[in-house]
Short mmCIF file of C-alpha atoms in Angstrom, two decimals:
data_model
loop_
_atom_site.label_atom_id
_atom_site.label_comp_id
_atom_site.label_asym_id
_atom_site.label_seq_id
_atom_site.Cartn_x
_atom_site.Cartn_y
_atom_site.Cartn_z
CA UNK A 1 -8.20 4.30 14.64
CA UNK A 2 -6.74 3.13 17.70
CA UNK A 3 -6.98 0.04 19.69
CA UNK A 4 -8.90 0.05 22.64
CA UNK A 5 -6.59 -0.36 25.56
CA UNK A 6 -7.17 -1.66 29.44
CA UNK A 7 -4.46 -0.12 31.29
CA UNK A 8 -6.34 1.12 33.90
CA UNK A 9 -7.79 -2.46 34.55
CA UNK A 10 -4.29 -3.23 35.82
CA UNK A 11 -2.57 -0.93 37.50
CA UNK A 12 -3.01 -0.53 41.25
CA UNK A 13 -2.76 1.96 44.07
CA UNK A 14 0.35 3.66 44.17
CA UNK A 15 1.80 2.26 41.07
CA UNK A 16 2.97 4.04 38.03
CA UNK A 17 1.70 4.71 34.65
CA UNK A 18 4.17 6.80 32.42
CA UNK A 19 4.11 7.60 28.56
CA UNK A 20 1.03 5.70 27.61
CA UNK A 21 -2.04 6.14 25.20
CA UNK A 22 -4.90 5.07 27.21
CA UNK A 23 -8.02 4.92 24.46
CA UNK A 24 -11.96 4.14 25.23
CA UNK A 25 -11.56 2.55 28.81
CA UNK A 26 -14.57 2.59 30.96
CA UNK A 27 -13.77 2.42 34.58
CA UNK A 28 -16.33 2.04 36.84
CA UNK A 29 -15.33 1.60 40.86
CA UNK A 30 -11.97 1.58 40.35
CA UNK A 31 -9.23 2.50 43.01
CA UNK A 32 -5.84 3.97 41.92
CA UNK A 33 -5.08 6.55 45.28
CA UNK A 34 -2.08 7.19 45.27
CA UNK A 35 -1.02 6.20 41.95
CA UNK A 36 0.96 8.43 39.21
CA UNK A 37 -0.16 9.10 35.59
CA UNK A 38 2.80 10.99 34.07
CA UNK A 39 3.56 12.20 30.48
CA UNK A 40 -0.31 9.68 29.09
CA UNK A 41 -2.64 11.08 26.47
CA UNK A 42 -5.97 9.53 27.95
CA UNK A 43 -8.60 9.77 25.09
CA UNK A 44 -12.28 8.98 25.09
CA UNK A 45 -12.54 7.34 28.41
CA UNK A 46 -14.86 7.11 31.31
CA UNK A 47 -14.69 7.37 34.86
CA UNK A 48 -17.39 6.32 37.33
CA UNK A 49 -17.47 6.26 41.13
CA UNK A 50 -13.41 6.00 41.29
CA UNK A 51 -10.93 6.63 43.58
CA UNK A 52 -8.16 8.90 42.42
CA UNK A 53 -7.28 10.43 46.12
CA UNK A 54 -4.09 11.16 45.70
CA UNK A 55 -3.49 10.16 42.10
CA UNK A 56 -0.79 12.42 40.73
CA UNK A 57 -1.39 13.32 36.89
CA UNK A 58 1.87 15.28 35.46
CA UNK A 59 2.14 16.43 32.02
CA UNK A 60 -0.62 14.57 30.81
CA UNK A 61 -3.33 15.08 28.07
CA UNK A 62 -7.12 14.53 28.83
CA UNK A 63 -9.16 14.35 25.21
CA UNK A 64 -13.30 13.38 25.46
CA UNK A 65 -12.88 12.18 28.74
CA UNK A 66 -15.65 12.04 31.50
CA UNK A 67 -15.40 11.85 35.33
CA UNK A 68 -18.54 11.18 37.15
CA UNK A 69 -19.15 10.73 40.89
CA UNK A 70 -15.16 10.87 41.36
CA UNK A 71 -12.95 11.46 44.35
CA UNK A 72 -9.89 13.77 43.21
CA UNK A 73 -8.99 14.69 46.74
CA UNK A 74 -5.29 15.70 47.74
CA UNK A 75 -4.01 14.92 43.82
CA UNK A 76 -1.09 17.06 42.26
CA UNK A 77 -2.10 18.50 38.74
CA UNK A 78 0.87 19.52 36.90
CA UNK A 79 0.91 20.89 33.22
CA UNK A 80 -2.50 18.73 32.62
CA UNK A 81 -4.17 19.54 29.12
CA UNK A 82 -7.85 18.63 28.94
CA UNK A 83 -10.03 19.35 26.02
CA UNK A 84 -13.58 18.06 25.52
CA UNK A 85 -13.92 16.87 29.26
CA UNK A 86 -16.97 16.31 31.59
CA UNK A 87 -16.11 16.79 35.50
CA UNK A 88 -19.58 15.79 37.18
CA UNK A 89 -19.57 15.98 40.90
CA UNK A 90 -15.81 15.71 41.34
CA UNK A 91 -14.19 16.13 44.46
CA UNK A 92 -11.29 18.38 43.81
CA UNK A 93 -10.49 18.92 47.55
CA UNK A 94 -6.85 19.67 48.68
CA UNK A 95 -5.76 19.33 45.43
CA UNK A 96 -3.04 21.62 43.44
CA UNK A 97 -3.60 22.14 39.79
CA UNK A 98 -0.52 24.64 38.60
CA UNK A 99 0.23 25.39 34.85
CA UNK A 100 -2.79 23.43 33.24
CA UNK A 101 -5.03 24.39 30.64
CA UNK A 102 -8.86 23.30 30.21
CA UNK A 103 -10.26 23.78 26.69
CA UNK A 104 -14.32 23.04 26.17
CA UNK A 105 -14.47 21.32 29.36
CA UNK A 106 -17.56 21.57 31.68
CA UNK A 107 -17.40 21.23 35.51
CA UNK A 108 -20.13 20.33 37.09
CA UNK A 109 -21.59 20.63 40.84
CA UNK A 110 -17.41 19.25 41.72
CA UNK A 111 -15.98 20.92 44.91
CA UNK A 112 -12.36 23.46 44.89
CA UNK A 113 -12.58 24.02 48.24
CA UNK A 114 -9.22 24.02 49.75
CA UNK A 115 -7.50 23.83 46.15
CA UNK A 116 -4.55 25.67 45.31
CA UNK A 117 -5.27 26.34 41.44
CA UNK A 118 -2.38 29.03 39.75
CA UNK A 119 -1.43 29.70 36.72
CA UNK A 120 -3.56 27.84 34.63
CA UNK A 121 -6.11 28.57 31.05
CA UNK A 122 -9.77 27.98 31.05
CA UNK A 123 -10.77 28.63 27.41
CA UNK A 124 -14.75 28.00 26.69
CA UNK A 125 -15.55 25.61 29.28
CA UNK A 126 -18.52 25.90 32.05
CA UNK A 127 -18.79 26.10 35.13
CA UNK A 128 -22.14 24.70 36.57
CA UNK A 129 -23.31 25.25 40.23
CA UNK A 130 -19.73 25.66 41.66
CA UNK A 131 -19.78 27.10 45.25
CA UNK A 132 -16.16 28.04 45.94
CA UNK A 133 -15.97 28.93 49.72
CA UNK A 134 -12.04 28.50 50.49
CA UNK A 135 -9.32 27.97 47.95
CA UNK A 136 -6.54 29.65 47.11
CA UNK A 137 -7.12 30.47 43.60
CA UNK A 138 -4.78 33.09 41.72
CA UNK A 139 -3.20 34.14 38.44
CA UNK A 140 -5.41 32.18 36.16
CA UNK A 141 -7.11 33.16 33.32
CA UNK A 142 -10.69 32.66 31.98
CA UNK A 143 -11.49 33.14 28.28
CA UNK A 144 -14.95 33.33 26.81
CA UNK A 145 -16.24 30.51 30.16
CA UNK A 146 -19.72 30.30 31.45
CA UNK A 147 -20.93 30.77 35.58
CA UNK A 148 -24.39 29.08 35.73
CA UNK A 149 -25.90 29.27 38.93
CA UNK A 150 -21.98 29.64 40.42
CA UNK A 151 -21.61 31.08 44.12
CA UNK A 152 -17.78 32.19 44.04
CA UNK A 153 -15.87 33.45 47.84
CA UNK A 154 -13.08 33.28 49.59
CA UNK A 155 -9.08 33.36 47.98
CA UNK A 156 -10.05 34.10 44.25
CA UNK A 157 -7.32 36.17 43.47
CA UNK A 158 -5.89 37.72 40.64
CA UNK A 159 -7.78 35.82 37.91
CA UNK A 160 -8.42 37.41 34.69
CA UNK A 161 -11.95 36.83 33.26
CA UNK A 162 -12.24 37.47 29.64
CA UNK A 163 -15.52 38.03 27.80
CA UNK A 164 -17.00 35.79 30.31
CA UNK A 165 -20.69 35.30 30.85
CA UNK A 166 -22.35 34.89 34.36
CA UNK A 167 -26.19 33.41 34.92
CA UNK A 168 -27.29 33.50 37.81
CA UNK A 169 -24.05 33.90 39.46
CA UNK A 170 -22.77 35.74 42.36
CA UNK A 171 -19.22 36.72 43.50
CA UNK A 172 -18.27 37.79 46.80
CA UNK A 173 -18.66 41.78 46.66
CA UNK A 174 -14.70 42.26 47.74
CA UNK A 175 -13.82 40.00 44.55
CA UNK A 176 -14.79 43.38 41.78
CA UNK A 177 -11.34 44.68 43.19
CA UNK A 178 -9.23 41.47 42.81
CA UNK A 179 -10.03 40.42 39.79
CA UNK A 180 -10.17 42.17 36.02
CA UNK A 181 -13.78 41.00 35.01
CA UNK A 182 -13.74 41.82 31.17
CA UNK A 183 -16.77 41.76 28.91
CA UNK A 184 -17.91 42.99 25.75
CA UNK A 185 -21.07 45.57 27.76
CA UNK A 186 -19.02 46.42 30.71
CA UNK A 187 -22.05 45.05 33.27
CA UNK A 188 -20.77 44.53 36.51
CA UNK A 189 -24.05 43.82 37.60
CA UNK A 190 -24.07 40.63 35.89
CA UNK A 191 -21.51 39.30 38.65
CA UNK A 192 -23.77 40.49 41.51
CA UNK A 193 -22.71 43.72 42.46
CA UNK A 194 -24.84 46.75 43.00
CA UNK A 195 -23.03 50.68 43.18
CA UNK A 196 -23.76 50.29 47.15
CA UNK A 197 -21.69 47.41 47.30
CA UNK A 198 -19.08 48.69 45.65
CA UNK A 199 -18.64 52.14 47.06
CA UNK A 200 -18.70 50.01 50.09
CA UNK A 201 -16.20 48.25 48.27
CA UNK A 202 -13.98 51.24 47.95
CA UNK A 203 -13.59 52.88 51.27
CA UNK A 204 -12.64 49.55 52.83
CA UNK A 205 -9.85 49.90 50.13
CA UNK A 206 -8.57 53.36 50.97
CA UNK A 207 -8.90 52.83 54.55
CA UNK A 208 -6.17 49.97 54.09
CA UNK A 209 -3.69 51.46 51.44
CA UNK A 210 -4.88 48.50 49.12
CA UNK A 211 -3.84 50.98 46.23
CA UNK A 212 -3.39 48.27 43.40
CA UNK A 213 -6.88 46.78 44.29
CA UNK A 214 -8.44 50.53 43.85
CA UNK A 215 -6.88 50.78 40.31
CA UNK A 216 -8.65 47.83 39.67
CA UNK A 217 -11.80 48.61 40.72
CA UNK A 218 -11.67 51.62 38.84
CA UNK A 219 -10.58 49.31 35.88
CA UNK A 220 -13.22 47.13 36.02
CA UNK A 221 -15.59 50.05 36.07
CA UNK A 222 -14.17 52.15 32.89
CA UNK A 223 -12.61 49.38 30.84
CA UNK A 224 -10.05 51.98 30.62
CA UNK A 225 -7.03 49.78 29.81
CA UNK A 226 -4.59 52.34 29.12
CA UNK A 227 -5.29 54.96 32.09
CA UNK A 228 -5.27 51.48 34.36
CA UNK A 229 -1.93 50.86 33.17
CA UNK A 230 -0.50 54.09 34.34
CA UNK A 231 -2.42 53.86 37.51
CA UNK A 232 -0.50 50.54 38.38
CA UNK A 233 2.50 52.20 38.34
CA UNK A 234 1.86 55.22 40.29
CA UNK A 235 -0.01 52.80 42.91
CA UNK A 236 3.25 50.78 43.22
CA UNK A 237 5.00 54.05 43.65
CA UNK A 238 2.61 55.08 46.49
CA UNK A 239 3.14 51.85 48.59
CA UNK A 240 6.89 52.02 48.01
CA UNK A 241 7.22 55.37 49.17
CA UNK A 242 4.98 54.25 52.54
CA UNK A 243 7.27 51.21 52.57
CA UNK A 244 4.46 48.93 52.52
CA UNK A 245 5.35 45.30 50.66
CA UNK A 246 3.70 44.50 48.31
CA UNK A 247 2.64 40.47 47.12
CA UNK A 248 4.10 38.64 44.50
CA UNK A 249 1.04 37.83 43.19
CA UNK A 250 0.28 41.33 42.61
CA UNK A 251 3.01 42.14 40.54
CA UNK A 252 2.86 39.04 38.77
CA UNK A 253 -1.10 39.85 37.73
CA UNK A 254 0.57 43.09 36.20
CA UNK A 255 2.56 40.86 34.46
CA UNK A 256 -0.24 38.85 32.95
CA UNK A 257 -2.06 42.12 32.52
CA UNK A 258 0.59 43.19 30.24
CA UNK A 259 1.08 40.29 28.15
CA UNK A 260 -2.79 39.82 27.40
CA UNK A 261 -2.90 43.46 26.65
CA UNK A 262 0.09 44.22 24.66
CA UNK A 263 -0.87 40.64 22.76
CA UNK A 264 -4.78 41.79 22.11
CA UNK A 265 -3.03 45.24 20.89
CA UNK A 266 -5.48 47.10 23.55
CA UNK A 267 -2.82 49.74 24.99
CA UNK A 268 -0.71 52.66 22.53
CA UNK A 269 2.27 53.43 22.32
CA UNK A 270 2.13 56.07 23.88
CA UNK A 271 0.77 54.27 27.08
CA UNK A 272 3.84 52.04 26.79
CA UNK A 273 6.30 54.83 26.82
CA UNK A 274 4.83 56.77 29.41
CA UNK A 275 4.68 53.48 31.58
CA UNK A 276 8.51 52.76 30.74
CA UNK A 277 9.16 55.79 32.09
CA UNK A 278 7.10 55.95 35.24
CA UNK A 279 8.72 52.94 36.08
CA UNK A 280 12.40 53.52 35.22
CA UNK A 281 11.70 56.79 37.50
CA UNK A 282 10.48 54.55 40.05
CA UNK A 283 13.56 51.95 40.10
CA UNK A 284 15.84 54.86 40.04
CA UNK A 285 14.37 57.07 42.68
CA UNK A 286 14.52 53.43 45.07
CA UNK A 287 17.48 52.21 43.73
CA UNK A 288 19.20 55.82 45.16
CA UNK A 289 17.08 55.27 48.21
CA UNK A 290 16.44 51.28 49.03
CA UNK A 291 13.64 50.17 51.54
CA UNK A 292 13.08 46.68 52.72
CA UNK A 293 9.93 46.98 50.34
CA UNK A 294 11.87 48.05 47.35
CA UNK A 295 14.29 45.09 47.78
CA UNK A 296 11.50 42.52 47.75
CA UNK A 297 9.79 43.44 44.84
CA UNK A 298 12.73 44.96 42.99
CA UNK A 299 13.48 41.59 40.79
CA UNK A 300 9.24 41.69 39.80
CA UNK A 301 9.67 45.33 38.63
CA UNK A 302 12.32 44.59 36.29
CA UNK A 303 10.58 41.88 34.50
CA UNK A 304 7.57 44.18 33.90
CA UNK A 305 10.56 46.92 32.78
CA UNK A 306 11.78 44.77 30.26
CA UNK A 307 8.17 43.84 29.11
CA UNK A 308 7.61 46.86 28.19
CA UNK A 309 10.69 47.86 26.94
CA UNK A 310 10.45 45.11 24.68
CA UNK A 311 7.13 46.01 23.47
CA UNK A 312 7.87 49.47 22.83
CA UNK A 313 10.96 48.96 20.39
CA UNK A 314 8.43 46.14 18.55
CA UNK A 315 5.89 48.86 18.48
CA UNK A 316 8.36 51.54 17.64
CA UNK A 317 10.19 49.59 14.74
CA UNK A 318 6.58 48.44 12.87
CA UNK A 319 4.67 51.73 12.64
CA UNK A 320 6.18 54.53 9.88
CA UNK A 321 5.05 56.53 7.37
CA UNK A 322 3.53 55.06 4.02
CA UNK A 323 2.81 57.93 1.24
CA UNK A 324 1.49 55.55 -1.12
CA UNK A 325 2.80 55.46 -4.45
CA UNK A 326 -0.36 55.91 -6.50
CA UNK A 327 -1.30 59.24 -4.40
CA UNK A 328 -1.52 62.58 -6.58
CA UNK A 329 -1.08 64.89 -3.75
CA UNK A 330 -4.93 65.92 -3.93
CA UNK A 331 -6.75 67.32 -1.17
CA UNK A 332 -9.24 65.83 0.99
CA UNK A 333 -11.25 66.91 3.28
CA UNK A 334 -11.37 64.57 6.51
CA UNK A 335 -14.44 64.75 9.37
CA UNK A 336 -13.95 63.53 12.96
CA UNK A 337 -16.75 62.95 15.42
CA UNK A 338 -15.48 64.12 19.42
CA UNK A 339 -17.44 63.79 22.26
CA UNK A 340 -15.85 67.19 23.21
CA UNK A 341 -13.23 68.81 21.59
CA UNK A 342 -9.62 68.35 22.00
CA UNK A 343 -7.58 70.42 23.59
CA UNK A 344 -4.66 70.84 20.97
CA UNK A 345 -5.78 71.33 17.59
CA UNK A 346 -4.98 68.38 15.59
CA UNK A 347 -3.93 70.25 12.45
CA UNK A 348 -1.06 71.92 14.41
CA UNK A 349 -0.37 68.37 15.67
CA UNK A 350 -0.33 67.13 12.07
CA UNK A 351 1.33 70.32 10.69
CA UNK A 352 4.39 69.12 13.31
CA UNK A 353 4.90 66.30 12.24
CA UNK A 354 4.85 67.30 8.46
CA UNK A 355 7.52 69.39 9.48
CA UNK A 356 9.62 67.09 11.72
CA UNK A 357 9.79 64.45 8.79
CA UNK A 358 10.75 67.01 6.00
CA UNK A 359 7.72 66.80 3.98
CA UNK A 360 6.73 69.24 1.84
CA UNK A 361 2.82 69.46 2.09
CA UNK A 362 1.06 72.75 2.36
CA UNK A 363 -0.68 73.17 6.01
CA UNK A 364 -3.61 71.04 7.16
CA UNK A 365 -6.40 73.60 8.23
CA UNK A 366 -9.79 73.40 9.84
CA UNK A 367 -12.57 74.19 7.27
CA UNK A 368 -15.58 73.98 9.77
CA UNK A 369 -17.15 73.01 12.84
CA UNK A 370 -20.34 71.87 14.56
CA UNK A 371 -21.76 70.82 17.91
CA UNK A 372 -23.86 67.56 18.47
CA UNK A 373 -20.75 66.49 20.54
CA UNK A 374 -18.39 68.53 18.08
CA UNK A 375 -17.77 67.58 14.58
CA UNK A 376 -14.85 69.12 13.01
CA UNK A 377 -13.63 68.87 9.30
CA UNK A 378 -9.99 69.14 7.92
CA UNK A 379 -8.46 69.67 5.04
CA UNK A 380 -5.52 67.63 4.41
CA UNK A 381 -3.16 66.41 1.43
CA UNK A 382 -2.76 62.88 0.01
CA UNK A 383 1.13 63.84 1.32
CA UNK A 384 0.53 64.17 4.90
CA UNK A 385 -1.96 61.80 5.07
CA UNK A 386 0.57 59.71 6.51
CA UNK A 387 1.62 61.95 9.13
CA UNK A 388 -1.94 61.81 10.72
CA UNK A 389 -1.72 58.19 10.23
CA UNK A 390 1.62 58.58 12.33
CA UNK A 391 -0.37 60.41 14.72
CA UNK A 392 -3.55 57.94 14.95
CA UNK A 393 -1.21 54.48 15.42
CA UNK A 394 1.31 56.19 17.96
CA UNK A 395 -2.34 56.82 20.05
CA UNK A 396 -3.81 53.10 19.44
CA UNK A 397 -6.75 54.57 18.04
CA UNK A 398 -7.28 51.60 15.46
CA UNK A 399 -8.30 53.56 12.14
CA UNK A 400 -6.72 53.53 8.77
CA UNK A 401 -7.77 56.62 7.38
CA UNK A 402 -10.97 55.24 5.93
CA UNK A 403 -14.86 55.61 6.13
CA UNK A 404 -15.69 54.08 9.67
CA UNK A 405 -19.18 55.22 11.68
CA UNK A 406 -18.97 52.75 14.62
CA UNK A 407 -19.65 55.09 18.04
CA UNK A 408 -17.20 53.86 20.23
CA UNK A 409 -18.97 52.92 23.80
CA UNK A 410 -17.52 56.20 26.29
CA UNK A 411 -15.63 55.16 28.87
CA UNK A 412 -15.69 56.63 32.28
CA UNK A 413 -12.02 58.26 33.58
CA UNK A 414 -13.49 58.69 36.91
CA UNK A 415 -10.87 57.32 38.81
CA UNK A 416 -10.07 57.64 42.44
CA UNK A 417 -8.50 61.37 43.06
CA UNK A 418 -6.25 59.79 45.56
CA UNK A 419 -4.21 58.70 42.66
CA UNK A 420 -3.93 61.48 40.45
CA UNK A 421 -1.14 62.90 38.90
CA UNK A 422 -0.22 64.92 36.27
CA UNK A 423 2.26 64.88 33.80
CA UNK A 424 5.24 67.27 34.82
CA UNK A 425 7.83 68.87 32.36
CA UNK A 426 10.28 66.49 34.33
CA UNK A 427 8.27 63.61 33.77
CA UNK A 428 8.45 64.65 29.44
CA UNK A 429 12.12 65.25 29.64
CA UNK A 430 12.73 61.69 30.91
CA UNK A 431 10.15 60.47 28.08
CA UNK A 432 12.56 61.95 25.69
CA UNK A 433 15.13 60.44 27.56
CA UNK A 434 13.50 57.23 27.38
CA UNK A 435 13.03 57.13 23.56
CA UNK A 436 16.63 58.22 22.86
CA UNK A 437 17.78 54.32 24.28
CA UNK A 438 15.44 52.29 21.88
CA UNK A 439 16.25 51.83 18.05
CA UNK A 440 12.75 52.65 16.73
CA UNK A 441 12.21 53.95 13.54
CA UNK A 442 12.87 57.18 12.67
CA UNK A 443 9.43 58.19 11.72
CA UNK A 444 7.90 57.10 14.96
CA UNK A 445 10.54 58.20 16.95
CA UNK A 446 9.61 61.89 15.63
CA UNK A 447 6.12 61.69 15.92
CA UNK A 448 6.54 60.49 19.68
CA UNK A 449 8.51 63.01 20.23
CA UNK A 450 6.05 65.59 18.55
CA UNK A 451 2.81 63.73 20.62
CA UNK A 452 4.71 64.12 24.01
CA UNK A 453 6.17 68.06 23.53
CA UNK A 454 2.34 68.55 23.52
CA UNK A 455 1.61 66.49 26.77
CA UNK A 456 -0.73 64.62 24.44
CA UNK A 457 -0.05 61.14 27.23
CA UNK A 458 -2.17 58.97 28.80
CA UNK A 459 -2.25 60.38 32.50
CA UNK A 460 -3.76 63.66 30.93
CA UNK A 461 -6.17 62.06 28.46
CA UNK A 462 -4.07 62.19 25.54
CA UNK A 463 -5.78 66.13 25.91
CA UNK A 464 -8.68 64.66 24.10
CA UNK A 465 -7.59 62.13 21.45
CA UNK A 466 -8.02 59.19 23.34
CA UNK A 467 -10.41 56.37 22.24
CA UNK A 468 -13.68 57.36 24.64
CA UNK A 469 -13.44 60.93 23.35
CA UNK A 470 -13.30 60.11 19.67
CA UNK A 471 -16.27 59.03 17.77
CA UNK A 472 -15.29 58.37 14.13
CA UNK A 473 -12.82 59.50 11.59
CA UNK A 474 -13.60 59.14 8.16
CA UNK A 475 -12.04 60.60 4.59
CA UNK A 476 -14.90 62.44 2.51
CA UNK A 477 -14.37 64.02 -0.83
CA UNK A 478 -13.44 67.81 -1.21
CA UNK A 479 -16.60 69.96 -0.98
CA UNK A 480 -18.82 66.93 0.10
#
């Protein structure tokens, strides 16, 4: 147990407090403006009616701390952790907060307006009657937080919000297309937005070219992670090709889009691929033919080149085909649950990739159908089980090959037409093109190849094996 200390009963304003533990201090009516609390881990303290205008806290740790009635104004924030806090009526104003993280904190009734807040973590905390009217608030990210009674405008930018909850609260209508607003039911209404406002919404963003910002409206309608990752590209693509510039912020929000995804495992493989190439077209095409927009962004583009470059040969090197030793060859018979049927049948996709791996299996074949949506049941050896296990990670879909019933929610693909595209014979050639420069194993690599020959890629649906279309997939016993 620690001592309790009284540091902050003896510094002054503008002095210096550097690589201290500050424990159980009460400060009440203290003035410290314009001091600077670097590298402290300030546990279990209080703070009431203080002045900290312009009291600089830099890489410091805030543990069961409360502020009450506290003037924050014009203070630099920089790499702050705070866990366990209470802000009550804080004055935040002009201040900068950049690269902190907030864990189980609660804010409440304190004032952002005017703050520049970027790239920073909120995990679990509240937010309590906040009215955010000007700020410039961007790249920040919002896990599992809290909006009671929260009124949020002006420069709020970029943010992801993750499984968030909202009572009572309203953002401004324009904020649905700046923002990825994630939650487990998919209710946009719960942010205050009605289908008026956001077809409203919508034309304001074709009318200006804001491309990006249409993708993610559309995201944040369909959930559609995959299909929004393709659209980013092409949108990007678009604005090039009009040389319009496009902000940093925007391609760094791709960035972050990205990393959550590809770390939450909620885009496939085949996503990734057909992203790597859409983009490697994209630098080449402008690389050939250089605008001034190009040149800005071209360092940006890169990054998010090698991100998923990287991902893919992690992807590509962990999934292969497991036979399991115990297996006697038997059949089974194996029923999926579509919400329509797929274009390709996915025996002749399994068949393939029997064949591209050398195994010696005899065929998968259909044994029946029905409609409901459409129900279809397979036969299929213990032997190339693992091909359509191949064929089921390569897509993201998330089963093993065992009993599941869970109805996946449907998501909606309808996207704006204005940035359609499908997926030429050029486009699969460069695929292929693409896959020959990664070391991947050699079971993936065929069943890639295999999934693309048959256009089975993201920007056509995966041709009806993507995750809205398919229901369930389960293994049943032989005449069952």
């Amino acid at each position: 147990m620690m001592d309790k200390t009284d540091y902050f009963m003896t510094i002054t304003q503008e002095s210096t407090l550097s690589y201290k533990a500050v424990y159980e201090e009460k400060v009440k009516g203290g003035d410290f403006s314009g001091a600077r609390i670097i590298s402290c881990t300030i546990s279990s303290c209080n703070f009431d009616k203080s002045n900290l205008i312009s009291t600089d806290f830099d890489g410091t740790t805030l543990s069961n701390c409360s502020f009450t009635d506290v003037k924050w104004e014009r203070t630099d924030f920089c790499s702050l952790v705070a866990s366990s806090c209470v802000f009550r009526n804080v004055d935040f104003t002009f201040s900068t907060m950049r690269n902190c993280d907030f864990r189980n904190c609660e804010f409440i009734q304190c004032t952002f307006d005017h703050i520049a807040l970027s790239g920073s973590n909120f995990l679990e905390c509240n937010f309590i009657e906040i009215h955010l009217q000007q700020s410039s608030t961007y790249l920040n990210k919002y896990t599992n937080c809290c909006f009671k009674r929260c009124n949020i405008n002006g420069n709020f930018y970029y943010n992801l919000l993750l499984d968030c909850k909202y009572k009572n609260s309203v953002f401004e209508k324009k904020l649905i297309a700046y923002n990825y607003f994630c939650s487990a039911d998919g209710r946009i209404s719960d942010i205050g937005f009605s289908q008026v406002e956001r077809k409203t919404v919508q034309d304001e963003l074709l009318q200006y070219n804001l491309l990006i910002n249409l993708v993610l409206l559309g995201w944040n309608e369909s959930n559609n992670a995959d299909l929004a990752i393709i659209r980013f590209i092409m949108a990007i693509y678009k604005l090039l090709d009009m040389e319009i510039l496009i902000r940093e912020e925007q391609l760094s929000f791709l960035r972050n889009i990205l990393e959550y995804l590809l770390d939450a495992e909620k885009i496939s493989a085949v996503t990734i691929i057909e992203s790597l190439c859409r983009i490697e077209n994209l630098v080449s095409t402008f690389e050939a033919n250089p605008n001034d927009a190009y040149q800005k962004c071209k360092y940006s583009l890169n990054l998010i080149k090698n991100t998923l470059s990287n991902a893919y040969e992690e992807l590509g090197s962990s999934i292969s085909y497991v036979s399991g030793s115990n297996l006697q060859d038997k059949e089974n018979q194996i029923k999926i649950v579509y919400e329509q049927e797929p274009e390709i049948p996915i025996c002749q996709v399994i068949n393939e990739i029997r064949d591209s791996l050398g195994i010696t299996a005899p065929d998968a074949f259909r044994i029946k159908t029905e409609q409901g949506s459409f129900h279809e049941w397979i036969s299929c050896y213990d032997s190339i089980l693992g091909c359509l296990q191949l064929f089921v990670a390569v897509l993201g879909l998330g089963y093993s090959i065992i009993k599941d019933n869970t109805k996946k929610k449907k998501e909606s693909d309808n996207l704006p037409e204005e940035l359609s595209e499908g997926t030429s014979a050029q486009m699969l050639a460069m695929l292929n093109q693409a896959i020959s420069k990664r070391k991947l194993s050699s079971d993936f690599d065929q069943t890639i190849k295999i999934v693309l020959k048959n256009e089975i890629v993201t920007s056509k649906n995966c041709k009806g094996y993507s995750k809205s279309n398919i229901y369930s997939l389960e293994i049943n016993p032989p005449n069952n």
